[in-house]
Each structure stands twice: as structure tokens, then as C-alpha cells.
XYZ file of C-alpha atoms in Angstrom:
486
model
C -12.455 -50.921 -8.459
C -15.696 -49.027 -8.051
C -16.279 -48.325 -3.837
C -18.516 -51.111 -3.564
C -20.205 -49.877 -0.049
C -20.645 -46.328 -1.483
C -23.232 -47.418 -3.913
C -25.479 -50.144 -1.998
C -29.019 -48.905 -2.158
C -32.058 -50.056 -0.171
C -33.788 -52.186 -2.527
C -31.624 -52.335 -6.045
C -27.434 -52.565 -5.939
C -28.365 -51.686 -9.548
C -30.098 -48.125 -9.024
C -27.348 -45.953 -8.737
C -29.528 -43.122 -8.707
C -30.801 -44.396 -4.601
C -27.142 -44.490 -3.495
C -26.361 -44.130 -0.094
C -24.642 -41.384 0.641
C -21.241 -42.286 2.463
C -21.824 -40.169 6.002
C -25.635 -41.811 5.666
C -23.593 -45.532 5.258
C -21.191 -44.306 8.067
C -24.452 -43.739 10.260
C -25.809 -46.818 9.330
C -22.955 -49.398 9.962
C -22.274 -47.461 13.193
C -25.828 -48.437 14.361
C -25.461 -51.489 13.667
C -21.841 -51.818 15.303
C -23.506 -50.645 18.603
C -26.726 -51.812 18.268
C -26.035 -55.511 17.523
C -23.032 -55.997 18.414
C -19.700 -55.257 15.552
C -19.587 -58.877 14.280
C -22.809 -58.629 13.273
C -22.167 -54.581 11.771
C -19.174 -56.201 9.651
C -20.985 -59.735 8.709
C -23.936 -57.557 7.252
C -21.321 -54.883 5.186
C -19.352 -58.039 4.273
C -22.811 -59.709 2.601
C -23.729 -56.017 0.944
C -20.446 -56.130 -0.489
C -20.706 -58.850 -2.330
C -24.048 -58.574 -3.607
C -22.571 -55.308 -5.071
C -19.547 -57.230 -6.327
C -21.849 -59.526 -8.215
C -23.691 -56.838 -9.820
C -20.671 -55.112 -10.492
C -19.000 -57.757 -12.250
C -21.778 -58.175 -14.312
C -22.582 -54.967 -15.462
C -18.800 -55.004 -16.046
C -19.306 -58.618 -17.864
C -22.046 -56.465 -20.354
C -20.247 -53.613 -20.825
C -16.658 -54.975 -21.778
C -16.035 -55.853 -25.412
C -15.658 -58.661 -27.130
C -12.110 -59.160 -28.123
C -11.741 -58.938 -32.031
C -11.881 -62.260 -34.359
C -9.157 -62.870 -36.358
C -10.604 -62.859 -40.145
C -10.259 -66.298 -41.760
C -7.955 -64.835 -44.191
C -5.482 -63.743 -41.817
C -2.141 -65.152 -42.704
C -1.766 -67.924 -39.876
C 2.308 -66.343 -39.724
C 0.707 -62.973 -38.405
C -1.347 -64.516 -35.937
C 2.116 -66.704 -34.625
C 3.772 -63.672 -34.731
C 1.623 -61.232 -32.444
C 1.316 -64.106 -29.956
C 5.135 -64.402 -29.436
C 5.293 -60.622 -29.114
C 2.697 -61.139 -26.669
C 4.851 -63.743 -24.903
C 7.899 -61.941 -25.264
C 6.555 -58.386 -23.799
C 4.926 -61.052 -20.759
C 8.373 -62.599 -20.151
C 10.591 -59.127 -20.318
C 7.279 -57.795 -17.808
C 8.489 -60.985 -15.078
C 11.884 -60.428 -15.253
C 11.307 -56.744 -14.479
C 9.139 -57.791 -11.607
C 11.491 -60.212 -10.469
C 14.603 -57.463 -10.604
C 11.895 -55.473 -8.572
C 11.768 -57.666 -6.342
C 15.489 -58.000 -5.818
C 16.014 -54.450 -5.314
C 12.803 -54.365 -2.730
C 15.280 -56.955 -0.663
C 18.107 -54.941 -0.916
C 15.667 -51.955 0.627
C 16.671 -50.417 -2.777
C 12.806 -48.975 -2.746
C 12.985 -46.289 -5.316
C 15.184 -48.333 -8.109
C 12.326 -51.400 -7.088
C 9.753 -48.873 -7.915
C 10.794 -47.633 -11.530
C 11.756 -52.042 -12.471
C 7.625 -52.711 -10.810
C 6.767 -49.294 -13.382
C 8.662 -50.461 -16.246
C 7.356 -54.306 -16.192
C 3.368 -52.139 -15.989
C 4.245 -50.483 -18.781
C 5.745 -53.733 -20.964
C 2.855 -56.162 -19.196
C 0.482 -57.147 -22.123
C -3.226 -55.839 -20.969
C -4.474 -59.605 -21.414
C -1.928 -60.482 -18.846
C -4.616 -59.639 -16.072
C -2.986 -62.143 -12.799
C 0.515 -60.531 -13.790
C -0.580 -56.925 -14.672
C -2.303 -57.240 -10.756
C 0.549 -58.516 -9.374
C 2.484 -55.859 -10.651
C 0.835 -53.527 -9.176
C 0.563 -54.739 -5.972
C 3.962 -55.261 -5.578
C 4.695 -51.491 -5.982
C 1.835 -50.724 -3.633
C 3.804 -53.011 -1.057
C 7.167 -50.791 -1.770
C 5.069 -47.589 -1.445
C 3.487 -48.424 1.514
C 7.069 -49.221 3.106
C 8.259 -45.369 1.879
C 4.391 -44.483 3.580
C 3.374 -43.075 0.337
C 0.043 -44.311 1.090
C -2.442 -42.194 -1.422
C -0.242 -43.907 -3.931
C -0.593 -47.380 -2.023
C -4.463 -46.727 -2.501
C -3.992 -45.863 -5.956
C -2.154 -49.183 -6.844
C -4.208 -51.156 -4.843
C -7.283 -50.222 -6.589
C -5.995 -51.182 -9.711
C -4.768 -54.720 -8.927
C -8.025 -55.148 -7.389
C -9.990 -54.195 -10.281
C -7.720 -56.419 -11.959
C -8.128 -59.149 -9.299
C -11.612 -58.636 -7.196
C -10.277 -61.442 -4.687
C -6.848 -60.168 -4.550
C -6.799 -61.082 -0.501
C -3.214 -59.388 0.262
C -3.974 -56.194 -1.947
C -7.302 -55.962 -0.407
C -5.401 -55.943 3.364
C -2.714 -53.626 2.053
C -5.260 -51.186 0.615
C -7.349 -51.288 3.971
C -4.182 -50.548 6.070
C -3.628 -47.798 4.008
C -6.732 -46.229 4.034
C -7.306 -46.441 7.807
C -3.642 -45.090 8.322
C -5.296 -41.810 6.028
C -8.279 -41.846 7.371
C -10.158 -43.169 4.720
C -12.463 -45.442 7.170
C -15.294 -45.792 4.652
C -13.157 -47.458 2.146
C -10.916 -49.490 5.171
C -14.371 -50.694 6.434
C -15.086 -51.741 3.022
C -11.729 -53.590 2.568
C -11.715 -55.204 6.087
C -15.728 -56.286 5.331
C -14.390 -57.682 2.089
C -11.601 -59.587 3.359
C -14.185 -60.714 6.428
C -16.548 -62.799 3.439
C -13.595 -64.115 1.214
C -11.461 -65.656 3.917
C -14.835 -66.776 5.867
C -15.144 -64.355 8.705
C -11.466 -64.839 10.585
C -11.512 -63.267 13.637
C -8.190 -60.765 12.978
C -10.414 -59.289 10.044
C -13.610 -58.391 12.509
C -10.739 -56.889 15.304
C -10.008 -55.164 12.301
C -13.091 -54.194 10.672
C -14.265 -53.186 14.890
C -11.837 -50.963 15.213
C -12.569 -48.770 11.487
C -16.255 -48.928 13.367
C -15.223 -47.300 16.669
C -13.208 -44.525 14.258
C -16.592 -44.242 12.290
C -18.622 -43.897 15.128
C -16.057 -41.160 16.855
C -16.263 -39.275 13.245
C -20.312 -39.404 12.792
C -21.354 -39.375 16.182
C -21.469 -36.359 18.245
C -21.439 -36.685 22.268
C -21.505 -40.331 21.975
C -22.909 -41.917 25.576
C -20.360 -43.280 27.619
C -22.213 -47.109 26.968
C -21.314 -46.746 23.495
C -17.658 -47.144 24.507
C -19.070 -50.482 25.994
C -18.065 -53.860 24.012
C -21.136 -55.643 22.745
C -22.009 -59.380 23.830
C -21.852 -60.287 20.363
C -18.782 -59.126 19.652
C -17.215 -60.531 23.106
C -18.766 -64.131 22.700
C -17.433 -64.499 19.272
C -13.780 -63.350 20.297
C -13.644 -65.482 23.090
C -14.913 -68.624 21.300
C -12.134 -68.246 19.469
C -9.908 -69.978 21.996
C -11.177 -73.258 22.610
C -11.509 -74.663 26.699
C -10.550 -71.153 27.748
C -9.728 -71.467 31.606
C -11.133 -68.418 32.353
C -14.581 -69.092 30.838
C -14.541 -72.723 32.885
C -17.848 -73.042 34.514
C -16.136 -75.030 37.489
C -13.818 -72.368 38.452
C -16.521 -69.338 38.243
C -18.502 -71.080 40.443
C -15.677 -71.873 42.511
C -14.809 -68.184 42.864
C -18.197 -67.389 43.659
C -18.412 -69.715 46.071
C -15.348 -69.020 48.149
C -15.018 -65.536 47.724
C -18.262 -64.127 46.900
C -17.254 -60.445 47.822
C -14.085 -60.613 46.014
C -13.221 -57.563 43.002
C -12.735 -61.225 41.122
C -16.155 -62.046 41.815
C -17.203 -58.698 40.887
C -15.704 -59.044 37.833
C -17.232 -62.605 36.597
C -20.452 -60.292 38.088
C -19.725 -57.523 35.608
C -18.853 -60.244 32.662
C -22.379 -61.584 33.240
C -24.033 -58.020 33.023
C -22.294 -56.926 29.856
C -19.844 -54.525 31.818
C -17.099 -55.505 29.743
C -14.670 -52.657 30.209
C -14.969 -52.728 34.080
C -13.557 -55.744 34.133
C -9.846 -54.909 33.993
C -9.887 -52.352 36.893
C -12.068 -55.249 39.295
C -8.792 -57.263 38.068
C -6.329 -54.725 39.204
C -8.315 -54.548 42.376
C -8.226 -58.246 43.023
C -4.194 -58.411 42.378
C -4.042 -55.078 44.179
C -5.440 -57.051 47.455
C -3.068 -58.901 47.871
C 0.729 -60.728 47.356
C -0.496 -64.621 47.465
C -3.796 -64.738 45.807
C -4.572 -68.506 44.384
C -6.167 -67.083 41.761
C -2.983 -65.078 40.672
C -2.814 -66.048 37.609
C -6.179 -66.630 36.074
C -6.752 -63.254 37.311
C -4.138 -61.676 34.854
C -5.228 -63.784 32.033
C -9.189 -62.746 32.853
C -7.541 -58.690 33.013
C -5.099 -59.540 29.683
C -7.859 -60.802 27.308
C -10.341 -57.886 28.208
C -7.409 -55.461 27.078
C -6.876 -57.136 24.070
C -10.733 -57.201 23.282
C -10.754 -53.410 24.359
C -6.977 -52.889 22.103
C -4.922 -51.935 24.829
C -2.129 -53.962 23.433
C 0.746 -53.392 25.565
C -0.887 -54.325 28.659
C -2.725 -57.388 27.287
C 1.057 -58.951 26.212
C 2.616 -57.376 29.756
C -0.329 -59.734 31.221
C 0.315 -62.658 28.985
C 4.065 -62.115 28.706
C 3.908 -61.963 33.073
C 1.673 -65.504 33.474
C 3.923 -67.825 31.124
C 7.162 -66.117 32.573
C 5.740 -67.612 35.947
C 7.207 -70.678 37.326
C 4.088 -72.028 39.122
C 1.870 -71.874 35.537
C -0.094 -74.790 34.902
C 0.155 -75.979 30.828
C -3.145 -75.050 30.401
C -3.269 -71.375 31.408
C 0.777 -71.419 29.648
C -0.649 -72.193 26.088
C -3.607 -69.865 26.564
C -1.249 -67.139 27.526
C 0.817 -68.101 24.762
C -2.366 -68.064 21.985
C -3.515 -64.637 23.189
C -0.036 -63.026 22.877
C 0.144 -64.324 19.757
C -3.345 -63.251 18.656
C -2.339 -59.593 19.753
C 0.252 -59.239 17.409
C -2.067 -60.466 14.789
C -4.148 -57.416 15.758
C -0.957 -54.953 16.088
C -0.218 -56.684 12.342
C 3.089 -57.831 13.196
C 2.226 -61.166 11.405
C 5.873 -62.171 11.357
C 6.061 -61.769 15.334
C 2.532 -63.654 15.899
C 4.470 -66.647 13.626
C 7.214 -66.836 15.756
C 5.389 -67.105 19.106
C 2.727 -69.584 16.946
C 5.928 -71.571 16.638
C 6.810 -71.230 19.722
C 3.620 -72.680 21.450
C 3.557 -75.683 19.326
C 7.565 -76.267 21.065
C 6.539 -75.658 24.265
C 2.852 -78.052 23.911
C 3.899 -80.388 20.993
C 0.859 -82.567 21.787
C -1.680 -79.784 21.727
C -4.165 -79.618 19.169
C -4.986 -75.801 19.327
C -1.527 -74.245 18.896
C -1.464 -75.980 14.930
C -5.114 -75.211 14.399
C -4.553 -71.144 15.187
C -0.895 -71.172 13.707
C -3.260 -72.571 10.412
C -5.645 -70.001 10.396
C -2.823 -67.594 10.319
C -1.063 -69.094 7.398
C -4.818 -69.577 5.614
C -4.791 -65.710 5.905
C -1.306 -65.172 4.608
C -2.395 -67.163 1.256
C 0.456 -70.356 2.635
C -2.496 -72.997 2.030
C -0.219 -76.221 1.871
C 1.653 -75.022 5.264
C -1.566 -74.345 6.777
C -3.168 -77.948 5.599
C 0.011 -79.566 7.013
C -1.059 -77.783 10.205
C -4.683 -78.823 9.925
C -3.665 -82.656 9.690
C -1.006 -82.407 12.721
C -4.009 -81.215 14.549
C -6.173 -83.739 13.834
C -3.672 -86.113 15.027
C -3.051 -85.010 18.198
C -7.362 -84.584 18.328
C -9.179 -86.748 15.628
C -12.718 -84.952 16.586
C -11.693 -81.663 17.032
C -14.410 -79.964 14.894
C -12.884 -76.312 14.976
C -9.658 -78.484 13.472
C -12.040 -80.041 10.756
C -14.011 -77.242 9.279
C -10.776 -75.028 9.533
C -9.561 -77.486 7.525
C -12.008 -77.520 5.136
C -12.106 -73.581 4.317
C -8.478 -74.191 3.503
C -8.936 -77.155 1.349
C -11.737 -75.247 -1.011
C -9.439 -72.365 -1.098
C -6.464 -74.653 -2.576
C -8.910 -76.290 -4.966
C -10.013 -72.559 -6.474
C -5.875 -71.633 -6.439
C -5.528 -74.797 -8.155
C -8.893 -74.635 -10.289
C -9.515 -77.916 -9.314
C -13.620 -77.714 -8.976
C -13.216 -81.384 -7.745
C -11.405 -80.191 -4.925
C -13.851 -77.876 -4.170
C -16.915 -79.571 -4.283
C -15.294 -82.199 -2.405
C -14.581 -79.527 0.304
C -18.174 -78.189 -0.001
C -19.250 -81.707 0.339
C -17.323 -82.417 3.308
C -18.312 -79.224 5.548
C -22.036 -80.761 5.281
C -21.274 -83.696 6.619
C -20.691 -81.733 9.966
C -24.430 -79.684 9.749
C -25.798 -82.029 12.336
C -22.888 -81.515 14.583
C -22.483 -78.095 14.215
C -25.644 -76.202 12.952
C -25.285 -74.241 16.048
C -21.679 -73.343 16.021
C -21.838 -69.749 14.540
C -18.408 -70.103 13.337
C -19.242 -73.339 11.211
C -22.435 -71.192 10.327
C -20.561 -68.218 8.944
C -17.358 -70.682 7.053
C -20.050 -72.640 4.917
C -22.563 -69.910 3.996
C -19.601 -67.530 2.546
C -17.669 -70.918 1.378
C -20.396 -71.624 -0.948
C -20.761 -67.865 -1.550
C -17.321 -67.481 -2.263
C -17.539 -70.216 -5.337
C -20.667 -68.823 -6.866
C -23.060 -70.924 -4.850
C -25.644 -68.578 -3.408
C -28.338 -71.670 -3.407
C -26.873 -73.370 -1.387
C -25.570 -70.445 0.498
C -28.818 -68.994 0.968
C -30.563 -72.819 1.585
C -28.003 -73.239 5.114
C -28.591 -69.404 5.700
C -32.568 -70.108 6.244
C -31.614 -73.785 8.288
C -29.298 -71.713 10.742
C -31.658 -68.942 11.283
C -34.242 -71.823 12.936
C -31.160 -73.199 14.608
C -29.856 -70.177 16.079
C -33.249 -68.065 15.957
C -31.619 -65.319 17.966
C -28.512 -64.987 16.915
C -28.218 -61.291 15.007
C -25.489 -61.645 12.727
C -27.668 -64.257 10.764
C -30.663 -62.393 11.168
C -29.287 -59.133 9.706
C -27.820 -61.291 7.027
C -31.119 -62.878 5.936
C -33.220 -59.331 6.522
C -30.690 -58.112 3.951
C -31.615 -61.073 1.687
């Protein structure tokens, strides 16, 4: 597939002759990353992209060629004939796949390779789902033998195959950061942000290909550049609903009884947009002494500013050290718990953020938030029915838990267009509007419907809520670059 970003032009996606140049499109994102904040930087590349994608599937749409018409005097015996040799080459190209596969579980990489090459080369070209599957499989199996300019290479064609080929796009982004590439991982990530309806682990993602960009394109960067943005902050927080750290009762209670405290320095800092001094006011509070009261919420404050800032290990050291504690309330336990999890989302050890997902939900089986996060990861890994079952235990446990509903309701409209069930999907579509009134200033709810519709060729109605949230939320700048880029 053409490299959608590399082409957008300032007023046509159809003038190729106004391209951006790639270091100019480097520049550009970068700015925006530290200008308004990265959420914002990757919302905006995610919309560009597909506009591009739009024109570039019709352009594509124009140029292909009809497929020929049988003459009327074709003996009808012919005609039977080439279709079974169609459906014979298509079956002998899935049982090839399906050896492949077998040998990729026997860590028999090479032999799965030359069964995923031979069921290519057999796969009728009107096969398209297959023929991308295909290929994506043996980008999966080079990727494992770190061949990754042939990952790239495989990638690209089950995506041109497959333009919302989710896993290939991830694989092909992973790859391409891992070489380097961080135009075309930027691109993947911004992708993946609009089709799966901006989850957080994609703009982590998508931040971190910025902060490469930005140490590639810009020289003696100023130390505030290394700063987080209170965009991108606010958003990653949010994502953990009644956060203890972020209570309002126990920041004022800190400032209150402790006023000259490094913890009160550091709630200080957090108001001020000092983001990345607030791990070292942490260490300084803990450093102060053996039988603080505010132990605890202290390391959890310290362990979710190191995963914001990806220092991994000692965000899950923090985590791992306040559930291991015996005087943990449940509270700051299953917080702990959903931000260890979340980091191995963002070190992309999917299985290992599973296994501690289903570990929360053991240790707080009448918690709504553990199902609704353990969801959103199995909406990303493509599991839709596991991740509805997780949807409805949630609303259970919490009937009017809204972050449970419109989750939810992504996952429903993404079944319906697996399914091709438009029903389903309107339905879905349907549903998430019944919640404007509730949420039209939930940025989150914001973001899901606009690329929902957008996502099932709906830009209307896309464009429609995109204008109502702007008067909503008048100041918040991921919608506003999204509608200047209108």
C-alpha cells in the first residue's frame, strides 16, 4: 500500500505534485506532538490518513479493471470448469496455510515459511481475504526470525490487499520502528489509532515514534521538550476510572496536613505541568521517611508518572511493591493491578497484560473496571465475542457505567462489519447517540463515535458530531486540529 502520510498535501490528497516531503511531515507532526500535546499530533495524522485512504481507494476504484464478461456463447461446462479450478487452487492454498501454521507451532519457522510461500503462489488472485492472510502469516514467522525488511515487505502487501488489516497494520508498525522506519511506524500506529477508535496503547505507541521523530529532526531540542504535554497526561490518566491518586479529597488532604511535604510538591508540580519532576519529589517523600501514611499512594503517584514517561521497569517495581503490601486497601490493589497490566500492553507483551487482566478480575470479582480494560484489550486483539462477554459482565456489576457502555458499543459495530451485518451496525451507531447528552463532553466518547461513523463510511454524520463537540469542548485541541484539517 502506497505511504499514505508521505503524500498528504496542504489543500488536495489528490495533487501529488504538492507532496509533503517526509523530513517536512516529520517537522510537522513533531510540532504538533509538542505543541499540542501527542494525542492531539496522532488524532490529526490518524484523520489525514484516512482522508488519503479514501482518495486512494478511489483512484484505485478508477484505475482497476473491470473483470472480463463471459461471452454468451461460452459453453456453460467451461465456465463450471474454471470455477472449480478456482476452488480447487483456493482449497490446496488453505491447507498449505494451515500446514504453515502447524510447522510455525512446532517453531519449525523456515519449513512454515516455504508451506505460507507455496499456498501465495497456488492462492487464486480473486481470493483477496486469503491471499492477505497469507501473507501476513509469513510476515508473523519473519518477524519471529527478525527478518524485519521482509516483515515490511509482507505486510505491505496484505495491507494493500486488506486496508483495515488491524494485526498486519501493528505487525508492520513494530517492524518499522524496530528499523527505524518512524515515518511509516507513525503512519501505522496513526492508522491503527482511527480504525480501533483512538485506544490508548495505540497513542503510547504512536507518542513514543513522535519522541524518536523529534530526536531525529530536531537539533538541540530544549530541555521542556522532554516535558509530557497536559493533553497527553489528562487523556492517559482518564483512562483509569476513580483513580485514587487524582481524588480531589485526598490532594487537598495532603495539602492541608503537610503543605511543605516533596508529596505536596509534587501534586504542586502536577498542577504546573512539571510532569517529569514528579517521580524524584516521590522518591523524596519515601526517602523521608520509614512510616509515611501516604506510603502507598505515594508509589502509585511515582509508578504511573514512569509509565507515562516509559520507564517500564520501575513503573511495575512500583505497582508490583503496593499490591505485594499487606496493609493495601482494594482500591489502590486494583489500580496497581490495572497499571501493571497497562505497562505490559505498552512493553507489547499482550499475553502477560492478559494474564494479570485475569488476574484482577480474581482478586476484585465485583469490580466493574477490571472486565471493561481486560475488553478493550481483547477489542484490540480482534477477540470481539470475548470482549462483548466482558462488556456485559461489566455492566452487571455497574449498569451506568458509561466508559462500560460506549466500550461496548465500538465492539458491537466492529462485530456487525466482521459479520457484515449493517443492522448490527447501525444499531450500534444508533445506540452511541443515545449517550450525546450524557457524554458530549467526554473526549473519549467524542473520539469512539466520530471515527465509528468514519470507520463505516459515514463522514456526515462523522463530521455533523465533529462540529457539536467542538462547541462542547471549545478548547479542547485534538478536535480543533481535527476540524482545522476539515
Amino acid at each position: 500500500m502506497a505511504s499514505y502520510l508521505r503524500t498528504i498535501t496542504g489543500s488536495s490528497s489528490s495533487n501529488t505534485s504538492s507532496s509533503i516531503p517526509t523530513d517536512t511531515l516529520g517537522k510537522r507532526l513533531v510540532k504538533w506532538a509538542l505543541i499540542i500535546g501527542v494525542p492531539t499530533a496522532v488524532c490529526v495524522a490518524a484523520y489525514l490518513v484516512y482522508r488519503q485512504q479514501q482518495e486512494q481507494a478511489k483512484k484505485s476504484a478508477t484505475r482497476r479493471s473491470p473483470l472480463p464478461t463471459p461471452l454468451s456463447k461460452v459453453n456453460e461446462d467451461t465456465t463450471t470448469t474454471s470455477e472449480n479450478r478456482l476452488k480447487n487452487r483456493l482449497t490446496l492454498a488453505i491447507d498449505l496455510k494451515n500446514e504453515g501454521n502447524l510447522k510455525y507451532r512446532e517453531q519449525n519457522f523456515n519449513e512454515a515459511i516455504e508451506a505460507y510461500s507455496r499456498a501465495i503462489e497456488v492462492c487464486p488472485v480473486e481470493s483477496t481475504e486469503e491471499l492477505s492472510q497469507f501473507y501476513q502469516n509469513r510476515a508473523a514467522t519473519w518477524e519471529l526470525l527478525k527478518d524485519y525488511e521482509k516483515v515490511v515487505e509482507d505486510c505491505s502487501k496484505a495491507i494493500e490487499l486488506n486496508p483495515k488489516y488491524v494485526k498486519c497494520i501493528q505487525r508492520r508498525a513494530r517492524a518499522a520502528e524496530t528499523m527505524g522506519n518512524f515515518e511509516l511506524a507513525l503512519e501505522d500506529y496513526s492508522t491503527v489509532c482511527f480504525i480501533d477508535s483512538y485506544q490508548p496503547a495505540y497513542i503510547m505507541a504512536a507518542d513514543k515514534v513522535l519522541t524518536d521523530l523529534a530526536k531525529r529532526y530536531l537539533e538541540n531540542l530544549p530541555p521542556s521538550t522532554a516535558e509530557l504535554s497536559k493533553d497527553y497526561v489528562r487523556t492517559s490518566l482518564n483512562e483509569f476510572e476513580d483513580d485514587p491518586i487524582l481524588n480531589e479529597s485526598f490532594i487537598n488532604e495532603i495539602r492541608t496536613s503537610q503543605p511543605d511535604s516533596s508529596l505536596a510538591r509534587a501534586y504542586q508540580a502536577f498542577d504546573e505541568g512539571r510532569f517529569t519532576d514528579i517521580p524524584s519529589l516521590c522518591t523524596n517523600e519515601l526517602e523521608s521517611t520509614d512510616d509515611s501514611p501516604y506510603k502507598l499512594q505515594t508509589l502509585l503517584l511515582r509508578g504511573s508518572f514512569y509509565l507515562l514517561m516509559g520507564n517500564y521497569a520501575e513503573a511495575v517495581a512500583d505497582f508490583d511493591a503496593i499490591i505485594n503490601d499487606p496493609n493495601v486497601t482494594e482500591k489502590i490493589k486494583m489500580n496497581a493491578e490495572l497499571k501493571r497490566a497497562n505497562t505490559k500492553i505498552h512493553q507489547r507483551d499482550l499475553e502477560g497484560a492478559m494474564y494479570q487482566y485475569d488476574e484482577c478480575i480474581r482478586n476484585h470479582p465485583n469490580e466493574c473496571s477490571p472486565h471493561v480494560h481486560r475488553g478493550m484489550l481483547k477489542t484490540l486483539l480482534e477477540s470481539y465475542n470475548e470482549a462483548h462477554d466482558d462488556f456485559i459482565e461489566a455492566l452487571k456489576i455497574s449498569p451506568t457505567n458509561l466508559r462500560a457502555k460506549y466500550q461496548k458499543l465500538i465492539n458491537d459495530a466492529k462485530i456487525g462489519a466482521k459479520e457484515h451485518q449493517s443492522e448490527s451496525i447501525e444499531q450500534a451507531l444508533n445506540n452511541f447517540e443515545e449517550y450525546y447528552d450524557t457524554c458530549k463532553q467526554d473526549i473519549y466518547y467524542a473520539l469512539a463515535i466520530t471515527s465509528c461513523y468514519l470507520d463505516n463510511d459515514r463522514k456526515d454524520r462523522a463530521l455533523e458530531y465533529l462540529n457539536k463537540f467542538v462547541k462542547e469542548i471549545p478548547s479542547n485541541p485534538t478536535l480543533l486540529a481535527l476540524k482545522a484539517y476539515e
